Amino acid sequence: MVTDAPRDAARAIDAMRRGWPIAIAAPGEAPLTLLAIETADPRALVAFAPTGESPVLLSSGRAATLKLTNQLDAADPERPVMVEPAPWLDFDTAIALADPALDLATPFKGPFRTQPVAQPVASLAAIRLARIAGLLPAFFTGGRDAEVTITPAAIDRHQDARALAIATRARLPVDGAEDAEIVAFRSPDSADEHVALVIGQLDGRAPLVRLHSECLTGDVLGSLKCDCGPQLRAAIAAIRENGWGILLYLRQEGRGIGLVNKLRAYRLQDQGFDTVDANTRLGFAVDARDFGVAARMLDLMGQRQVRLLTNNPAKVAGLEAAGIAVIERVAHSLPPNPHNARYLATKRDRTGHQL
């Protein structure tokens, strides 16, 4: 049975993480049954595809790394790629196809052929769902016994910022801003709970606003690979000095790919790839964050005009596209250290950050 309730995307994510099959049914297409490669095991694959033959669905980015995009059926860079079954495409080989961190250990794969993607809408939705679930975007396909069947529309609604609402608020004195208030936001269909830290008192001016994406390694553990922790503390200080403003803490770890995949990107960086190439080799966009969430949070707090503390033009564009007027961009730069100098240079040179 195909269902569209918001919670069904959460059920599908739970099933994928448990190594259970799911199905995605797009209008006009036959249902596409999927088993996430990352969380499967050989026994689960046999139950899913008793014949031992299962095409493998990969993101276009991962297929490009594997040199599969020079084939006709894989020529569209926006369309996922379906790898044709082969006697040598067993479970271990599928794991090597899915995880680019294993490329140095298993440099020679194949030969492989692609086949036409019969369910392009469902296939693209599957790649999107893998990112939301924090899993590698790679699936066995064509099996049986789906635990839950959902539509692409249900996946879209799972991340619909319009469902976000204020859950509660409380006084929260923090280091550097003892007069702060914390405001919590959540939606009925997602476990992510975003928060805003309101510093100072509204004074009629547009607030100084910082959009800060969650970074466990930088914010909590003090990682030197990025500048997130220092940026967070500097933003609180800047807002306090300004008199009032808002820090939005967005639960979009790793530019929207999740903590585990961010750590996989770190592993690729240790192999010599920069942060941009690491994300694309994993099969994700360079930046998968949704700044519409931030716009919704500001709207719920009655702030439609802001001064934005950022070096990232994409944040300005994301807020403005969602109806928030950015009347000024305020630079937010910090000096590099030996561990993050390349990372900051990559942000400047390849993602347009105005450092």
Tab-separated table of C-alpha atoms in Angstrom:
chain	number	residue	atom	x	y	z
A	1	MET	CA	0.000	0.000	0.000
A	2	VAL	CA	1.291	3.448	-0.950
A	3	THR	CA	0.812	6.093	1.710
A	4	ASP	CA	1.575	9.785	1.847
A	5	ALA	CA	1.411	10.677	5.539
A	6	PRO	CA	4.442	12.739	6.625
A	7	ARG	CA	5.506	10.086	9.109
A	8	ASP	CA	5.941	7.539	6.314
A	9	ALA	CA	9.180	9.189	5.162
A	10	ALA	CA	10.435	8.751	8.731
A	11	ARG	CA	9.325	5.113	8.633
A	12	ALA	CA	11.202	4.604	5.375
A	13	ILE	CA	14.340	6.191	6.841
A	14	ASP	CA	14.079	3.925	9.875
A	15	ALA	CA	13.679	0.858	7.643
A	16	MET	CA	16.700	1.829	5.527
A	17	ARG	CA	18.873	2.269	8.591
A	18	ARG	CA	17.783	-1.145	9.864
A	19	GLY	CA	18.707	-2.797	6.567
A	20	TRP	CA	15.117	-3.421	5.460
A	21	PRO	CA	13.804	-2.936	1.916
A	22	ILE	CA	11.595	-0.013	0.988
A	23	ALA	CA	9.783	0.987	-2.185
A	24	ILE	CA	9.165	4.341	-3.844
A	25	ALA	CA	6.157	4.681	-6.128
A	26	ALA	CA	6.154	7.696	-8.429
A	27	PRO	CA	3.106	8.580	-10.563
A	28	GLY	CA	3.283	6.868	-13.931
A	29	GLU	CA	6.090	4.517	-12.847
A	30	ALA	CA	6.148	1.016	-11.456
A	31	PRO	CA	7.228	0.947	-7.778
A	32	LEU	CA	10.997	0.859	-7.337
A	33	THR	CA	12.043	-1.545	-4.571
A	34	LEU	CA	15.309	-0.662	-2.850
A	35	LEU	CA	17.750	-2.053	-0.298
A	36	ALA	CA	20.353	0.406	1.006
A	37	ILE	CA	23.774	-1.116	0.380
A	38	GLU	CA	25.382	0.495	3.422
A	39	THR	CA	23.081	-1.165	5.956
A	40	ALA	CA	22.454	-4.457	4.158
A	41	ASP	CA	24.345	-7.702	4.624
A	42	PRO	CA	24.702	-10.802	2.434
A	43	ARG	CA	21.716	-12.525	4.061
A	44	ALA	CA	19.508	-9.502	3.567
A	45	LEU	CA	20.558	-9.359	-0.085
A	46	VAL	CA	19.617	-13.009	-0.622
A	47	ALA	CA	16.195	-12.398	0.933
A	48	PHE	CA	15.764	-9.272	-1.182
A	49	ALA	CA	16.948	-10.816	-4.473
A	50	PRO	CA	16.870	-14.643	-4.249
A	51	THR	CA	18.162	-14.990	-7.823
A	52	GLY	CA	21.359	-13.236	-6.811
A	53	GLU	CA	20.925	-10.627	-9.538
A	54	SER	CA	20.142	-7.093	-8.465
A	55	PRO	CA	20.901	-3.903	-10.399
A	56	VAL	CA	22.693	-1.277	-8.337
A	57	LEU	CA	21.487	2.323	-8.235
A	58	LEU	CA	24.179	4.997	-7.764
A	59	SER	CA	24.146	8.784	-7.745
A	60	SER	CA	25.396	10.541	-10.854
A	61	GLY	CA	28.341	11.939	-8.871
A	62	ARG	CA	29.491	8.522	-7.738
A	63	ALA	CA	29.011	7.105	-11.228
A	64	ALA	CA	31.209	9.863	-12.623
A	65	THR	CA	33.979	8.868	-10.223
A	66	LEU	CA	33.635	5.274	-11.436
A	67	LYS	CA	33.830	6.421	-15.089
A	68	LEU	CA	30.349	5.139	-15.851
A	69	THR	CA	29.013	8.435	-17.171
A	70	ASN	CA	30.603	8.021	-20.593
A	71	GLN	CA	27.899	5.520	-21.471
A	72	LEU	CA	24.719	6.673	-23.190
A	73	ASP	CA	22.302	5.748	-20.405
A	74	ALA	CA	24.466	7.563	-17.855
A	75	ALA	CA	25.048	10.743	-19.829
A	76	ASP	CA	22.578	12.940	-17.910
A	77	PRO	CA	24.493	14.389	-14.911
A	78	GLU	CA	21.272	14.906	-12.931
A	79	ARG	CA	19.984	11.377	-13.322
A	80	PRO	CA	21.058	8.483	-11.090
A	81	VAL	CA	22.775	5.582	-12.797
A	82	MET	CA	21.655	1.946	-12.798
A	83	VAL	CA	24.467	-0.595	-12.965
A	84	GLU	CA	23.578	-3.796	-14.758
A	85	PRO	CA	23.878	-7.070	-12.800
A	86	ALA	CA	26.991	-9.132	-13.497
A	87	PRO	CA	28.381	-12.367	-12.037
A	88	TRP	CA	31.117	-10.383	-10.289
A	89	LEU	CA	28.688	-7.802	-8.849
A	90	ASP	CA	28.343	-9.516	-5.488
A	91	PHE	CA	27.757	-7.968	-2.058
A	92	ASP	CA	31.411	-7.080	-1.417
A	93	THR	CA	31.752	-5.476	-4.850
A	94	ALA	CA	28.583	-3.474	-4.266
A	95	ILE	CA	30.051	-2.149	-1.010
A	96	ALA	CA	33.150	-1.059	-2.937
A	97	LEU	CA	30.939	0.655	-5.519
A	98	ALA	CA	29.029	2.494	-2.810
A	99	ASP	CA	31.864	3.760	-0.615
A	100	PRO	CA	34.571	5.922	-2.213
A	101	ALA	CA	36.714	5.642	0.912
A	102	LEU	CA	37.476	2.099	-0.288
A	103	ASP	CA	38.692	3.198	-3.730
A	104	LEU	CA	42.377	3.030	-2.810
A	105	ALA	CA	41.926	-0.479	-1.399
A	106	THR	CA	39.919	-1.707	-4.409
A	107	PRO	CA	41.030	0.502	-7.305
A	108	PHE	CA	39.940	-1.857	-10.081
A	109	LYS	CA	36.201	-2.456	-10.345
A	110	GLY	CA	34.184	-4.006	-13.114
A	111	PRO	CA	33.843	-4.046	-15.975
A	112	PHE	CA	30.333	-2.677	-15.496
A	113	ARG	CA	27.597	-1.618	-17.850
A	114	THR	CA	24.723	0.692	-17.172
A	115	GLN	CA	21.135	-0.001	-18.127
A	116	PRO	CA	18.210	2.349	-18.758
A	117	VAL	CA	16.722	3.877	-15.625
A	118	ALA	CA	13.110	2.738	-15.917
A	119	GLN	CA	11.885	4.738	-12.913
A	120	PRO	CA	13.771	8.063	-13.107
A	121	VAL	CA	11.539	10.003	-10.693
A	122	ALA	CA	11.615	7.298	-8.021
A	123	SER	CA	15.360	6.804	-8.539
A	124	LEU	CA	16.112	10.468	-7.989
A	125	ALA	CA	13.863	10.463	-4.914
A	126	ALA	CA	15.810	7.475	-3.553
A	127	ILE	CA	19.102	9.362	-3.795
A	128	ARG	CA	17.497	12.298	-1.985
A	129	LEU	CA	16.127	10.002	0.726
A	130	ALA	CA	19.568	8.449	1.285
A	131	ARG	CA	21.006	11.903	1.972
A	132	ILE	CA	18.207	12.708	4.429
A	133	ALA	CA	18.860	9.374	6.167
A	134	GLY	CA	22.604	10.051	6.347
A	135	LEU	CA	23.394	6.976	4.251
A	136	LEU	CA	25.548	6.463	1.187
A	137	PRO	CA	23.427	7.054	-1.952
A	138	ALA	CA	23.634	3.501	-3.269
A	139	PHE	CA	20.989	0.771	-3.438
A	140	PHE	CA	20.311	-2.747	-4.586
A	141	THR	CA	17.113	-2.591	-6.652
A	142	GLY	CA	14.422	-4.806	-8.093
A	143	GLY	CA	13.899	-7.040	-5.058
A	144	ARG	CA	10.865	-7.886	-2.975
A	145	ASP	CA	9.155	-7.518	0.420
A	146	ALA	CA	9.318	-3.764	0.929
A	147	GLU	CA	8.731	-2.756	4.531
A	148	VAL	CA	7.081	0.531	3.519
A	149	THR	CA	6.124	2.130	0.218
A	150	ILE	CA	6.150	5.887	-0.119
A	151	THR	CA	5.937	8.497	-2.868
A	152	PRO	CA	8.440	11.194	-3.848
A	153	ALA	CA	5.872	13.722	-2.600
A	154	ALA	CA	6.100	12.224	0.898
A	155	ILE	CA	9.879	12.645	0.817
A	156	ASP	CA	9.471	16.268	-0.256
A	157	ARG	CA	7.053	16.960	2.597
A	158	HIS	CA	9.479	15.442	5.087
A	159	GLN	CA	11.776	18.432	4.563
A	160	ASP	CA	9.126	21.067	3.939
A	161	ALA	CA	10.190	24.084	5.988
A	162	ARG	CA	6.599	25.335	6.094
A	163	ALA	CA	5.766	22.637	8.641
A	164	LEU	CA	8.235	24.083	11.134
A	165	ALA	CA	6.707	25.672	14.238
A	166	ILE	CA	7.935	27.145	17.508
A	167	ALA	CA	7.891	24.424	20.170
A	168	THR	CA	9.052	26.386	23.218
A	169	ARG	CA	11.364	29.137	24.394
A	170	ALA	CA	13.316	29.902	27.566
A	171	ARG	CA	15.934	32.240	29.001
A	172	LEU	CA	19.452	30.858	28.378
A	173	PRO	CA	22.440	32.874	29.547
A	174	VAL	CA	25.461	31.762	27.513
A	175	ASP	CA	29.149	32.571	27.581
A	176	GLY	CA	29.433	35.996	25.991
A	177	ALA	CA	25.696	36.779	26.078
A	178	GLU	CA	24.053	36.432	29.456
A	179	ASP	CA	20.812	38.056	28.281
A	180	ALA	CA	20.072	35.419	25.625
A	181	GLU	CA	16.861	33.511	25.012
A	182	ILE	CA	16.670	30.170	23.220
A	183	VAL	CA	13.774	29.337	20.902
A	184	ALA	CA	13.222	25.733	19.764
A	185	PHE	CA	11.588	24.781	16.460
A	186	ARG	CA	10.373	21.425	15.206
A	187	SER	CA	8.055	19.899	12.637
A	188	PRO	CA	5.801	16.850	12.998
A	189	ASP	CA	7.593	14.808	10.349
A	190	SER	CA	11.275	15.233	11.227
A	191	ALA	CA	13.466	14.477	14.227
A	192	ASP	CA	15.634	17.538	13.560
A	193	GLU	CA	15.017	20.296	16.105
A	194	HIS	CA	16.485	23.653	15.098
A	195	VAL	CA	17.080	26.425	17.620
A	196	ALA	CA	17.519	30.183	17.625
A	197	LEU	CA	19.537	32.115	20.166
A	198	VAL	CA	18.069	35.608	20.544
A	199	ILE	CA	20.670	37.942	22.034
A	200	GLY	CA	19.810	41.353	23.438
A	201	GLN	CA	16.508	43.196	23.116
A	202	LEU	CA	14.625	44.050	19.932
A	203	ASP	CA	15.225	47.765	19.298
A	204	GLY	CA	13.494	48.491	16.011
A	205	ARG	CA	16.550	47.811	13.867
A	206	ALA	CA	16.891	44.811	11.586
A	207	PRO	CA	18.637	42.084	13.588
A	208	LEU	CA	22.184	40.972	12.954
A	209	VAL	CA	21.654	37.318	12.045
A	210	ARG	CA	24.044	34.415	11.782
A	211	LEU	CA	23.070	31.131	10.119
A	212	HIS	CA	25.239	28.471	11.771
A	213	SER	CA	24.992	24.867	10.622
A	214	GLU	CA	25.533	22.244	13.291
A	215	CYS	CA	29.109	20.963	13.502
A	216	LEU	CA	29.665	18.437	16.277
A	217	THR	CA	33.377	18.127	15.556
A	218	GLY	CA	34.005	21.858	15.486
A	219	ASP	CA	31.420	23.275	17.887
A	220	VAL	CA	31.740	20.633	20.620
A	221	LEU	CA	35.024	18.779	20.139
A	222	GLY	CA	37.130	21.737	19.051
A	223	SER	CA	38.177	20.352	15.659
A	224	LEU	CA	40.845	22.375	13.885
A	225	LYS	CA	39.907	20.986	10.445
A	226	CYS	CA	37.221	23.653	10.043
A	227	ASP	CA	36.468	27.114	11.425
A	228	CYS	CA	32.992	26.306	12.778
A	229	GLY	CA	33.699	26.504	16.497
A	230	PRO	CA	35.509	29.865	16.334
A	231	GLN	CA	32.841	31.195	13.953
A	232	LEU	CA	30.102	30.230	16.405
A	233	ARG	CA	31.750	31.996	19.324
A	234	ALA	CA	32.689	35.027	17.223
A	235	ALA	CA	29.112	35.306	15.952
A	236	ILE	CA	27.721	35.411	19.494
A	237	ALA	CA	30.245	38.134	20.365
A	238	ALA	CA	29.433	40.144	17.231
A	239	ILE	CA	25.686	39.978	17.852
A	240	ARG	CA	26.150	41.001	21.466
A	241	GLU	CA	28.340	43.943	20.430
A	242	ASN	CA	25.707	44.972	17.881
A	243	GLY	CA	23.118	45.282	20.638
A	244	TRP	CA	20.723	42.621	19.460
A	245	GLY	CA	20.374	39.852	16.930
A	246	ILE	CA	19.693	36.191	16.331
A	247	LEU	CA	21.921	33.145	15.878
A	248	LEU	CA	20.109	30.343	14.065
A	249	TYR	CA	21.575	26.930	14.868
A	250	LEU	CA	20.530	24.667	12.002
A	251	ARG	CA	20.611	20.883	12.317
A	252	GLN	CA	22.249	20.433	8.918
A	253	GLU	CA	25.522	18.735	9.818
A	254	GLY	CA	28.157	18.435	7.126
A	255	ARG	CA	26.476	20.907	4.768
A	256	GLY	CA	23.374	18.758	4.905
A	257	ILE	CA	24.851	15.265	4.400
A	258	GLY	CA	24.910	14.243	8.072
A	259	LEU	CA	27.616	13.479	10.596
A	260	VAL	CA	28.636	10.015	9.364
A	261	ASN	CA	28.932	11.118	5.754
A	262	LYS	CA	30.851	14.210	6.855
A	263	LEU	CA	33.360	11.947	8.579
A	264	ARG	CA	33.570	9.901	5.384
A	265	ALA	CA	34.388	13.155	3.591
A	266	TYR	CA	37.122	13.775	6.168
A	267	ARG	CA	38.558	10.373	5.353
A	268	LEU	CA	38.632	11.290	1.675
A	269	GLN	CA	40.310	14.583	2.545
A	270	ASP	CA	43.009	12.564	4.291
A	271	GLN	CA	43.514	10.825	0.930
A	272	GLY	CA	44.155	14.186	-0.743
A	273	PHE	CA	40.738	15.386	-1.921
A	274	ASP	CA	39.473	18.816	-0.964
A	275	THR	CA	36.094	19.339	0.717
A	276	VAL	CA	34.277	19.894	-2.593
A	277	ASP	CA	35.630	16.794	-4.315
A	278	ALA	CA	35.105	14.700	-1.181
A	279	ASN	CA	31.385	15.507	-1.154
A	280	THR	CA	30.922	14.829	-4.848
A	281	ARG	CA	32.870	11.558	-4.699
A	282	LEU	CA	30.474	10.450	-1.978
A	283	GLY	CA	27.646	11.157	-4.395
A	284	PHE	CA	26.283	14.313	-2.796
A	285	ALA	CA	25.949	17.942	-3.798
A	286	VAL	CA	28.716	20.318	-2.784
A	287	ASP	CA	26.206	21.952	-0.421
A	288	ALA	CA	22.929	20.163	0.363
A	289	ARG	CA	21.657	22.580	3.006
A	290	ASP	CA	18.165	24.085	2.856
A	291	PHE	CA	18.246	27.727	3.934
A	292	GLY	CA	14.474	27.862	3.599
A	293	VAL	CA	14.466	26.401	7.115
A	294	ALA	CA	16.281	29.500	8.383
A	295	ALA	CA	13.850	31.755	6.542
A	296	ARG	CA	10.907	29.987	8.158
A	297	MET	CA	12.460	30.396	11.614
A	298	LEU	CA	12.965	34.113	11.059
A	299	ASP	CA	9.428	34.500	9.746
A	300	LEU	CA	8.005	32.759	12.821
A	301	MET	CA	9.915	35.243	14.973
A	302	GLY	CA	8.533	38.171	12.998
A	303	GLN	CA	11.801	39.151	11.313
A	304	ARG	CA	11.469	39.724	7.570
A	305	GLN	CA	14.527	41.981	7.164
A	306	VAL	CA	17.999	41.078	8.427
A	307	ARG	CA	21.619	42.057	8.359
A	308	LEU	CA	23.358	38.756	7.608
A	309	LEU	CA	26.682	37.854	9.199
A	310	THR	CA	28.253	35.648	6.522
A	311	ASN	CA	30.881	35.241	3.824
A	312	ASN	CA	28.669	32.835	1.870
A	313	PRO	CA	26.605	34.360	-0.978
A	314	ALA	CA	24.488	31.180	-1.073
A	315	LYS	CA	23.065	32.027	2.344
A	316	VAL	CA	22.050	35.469	1.121
A	317	ALA	CA	20.440	33.991	-1.976
A	318	GLY	CA	18.719	31.228	0.018
A	319	LEU	CA	17.098	33.651	2.455
A	320	GLU	CA	16.038	36.074	-0.249
A	321	ALA	CA	14.551	33.282	-2.351
A	322	ALA	CA	12.421	32.354	0.659
A	323	GLY	CA	11.175	35.898	1.188
A	324	ILE	CA	13.615	37.306	3.758
A	325	ALA	CA	15.199	40.631	2.746
A	326	VAL	CA	18.937	40.777	3.393
A	327	ILE	CA	19.561	44.521	3.667
A	328	GLU	CA	23.278	44.097	4.391
A	329	ARG	CA	25.881	41.352	4.303
A	330	VAL	CA	28.333	41.676	7.181
A	331	ALA	CA	31.680	39.906	6.687
A	332	HIS	CA	32.556	37.173	9.159
A	333	SER	CA	36.188	36.118	8.733
A	334	LEU	CA	38.601	34.456	11.116
A	335	PRO	CA	42.308	33.689	10.639
A	336	PRO	CA	43.234	30.193	9.417
A	337	ASN	CA	45.270	27.622	11.301
A	338	PRO	CA	47.643	25.033	9.791
A	339	HIS	CA	44.892	22.400	9.790
A	340	ASN	CA	42.133	24.366	8.052
A	341	ALA	CA	44.036	26.669	5.689
A	342	ARG	CA	43.331	24.451	2.672
A	343	TYR	CA	39.680	24.088	3.674
A	344	LEU	CA	39.234	27.874	3.858
A	345	ALA	CA	41.039	28.357	0.544
A	346	THR	CA	38.715	25.805	-1.062
A	347	LYS	CA	35.668	27.658	0.234
A	348	ARG	CA	37.067	30.865	-1.260
A	349	ASP	CA	38.204	29.440	-4.591
A	350	ARG	CA	35.573	26.791	-5.317
A	351	THR	CA	32.368	27.749	-3.498
A	352	GLY	CA	32.483	31.524	-3.791
A	353	HIS	CA	32.978	32.437	-0.152
A	354	GLN	CA	34.078	36.050	0.155
A	355	LEU	CA	36.717	35.652	2.857
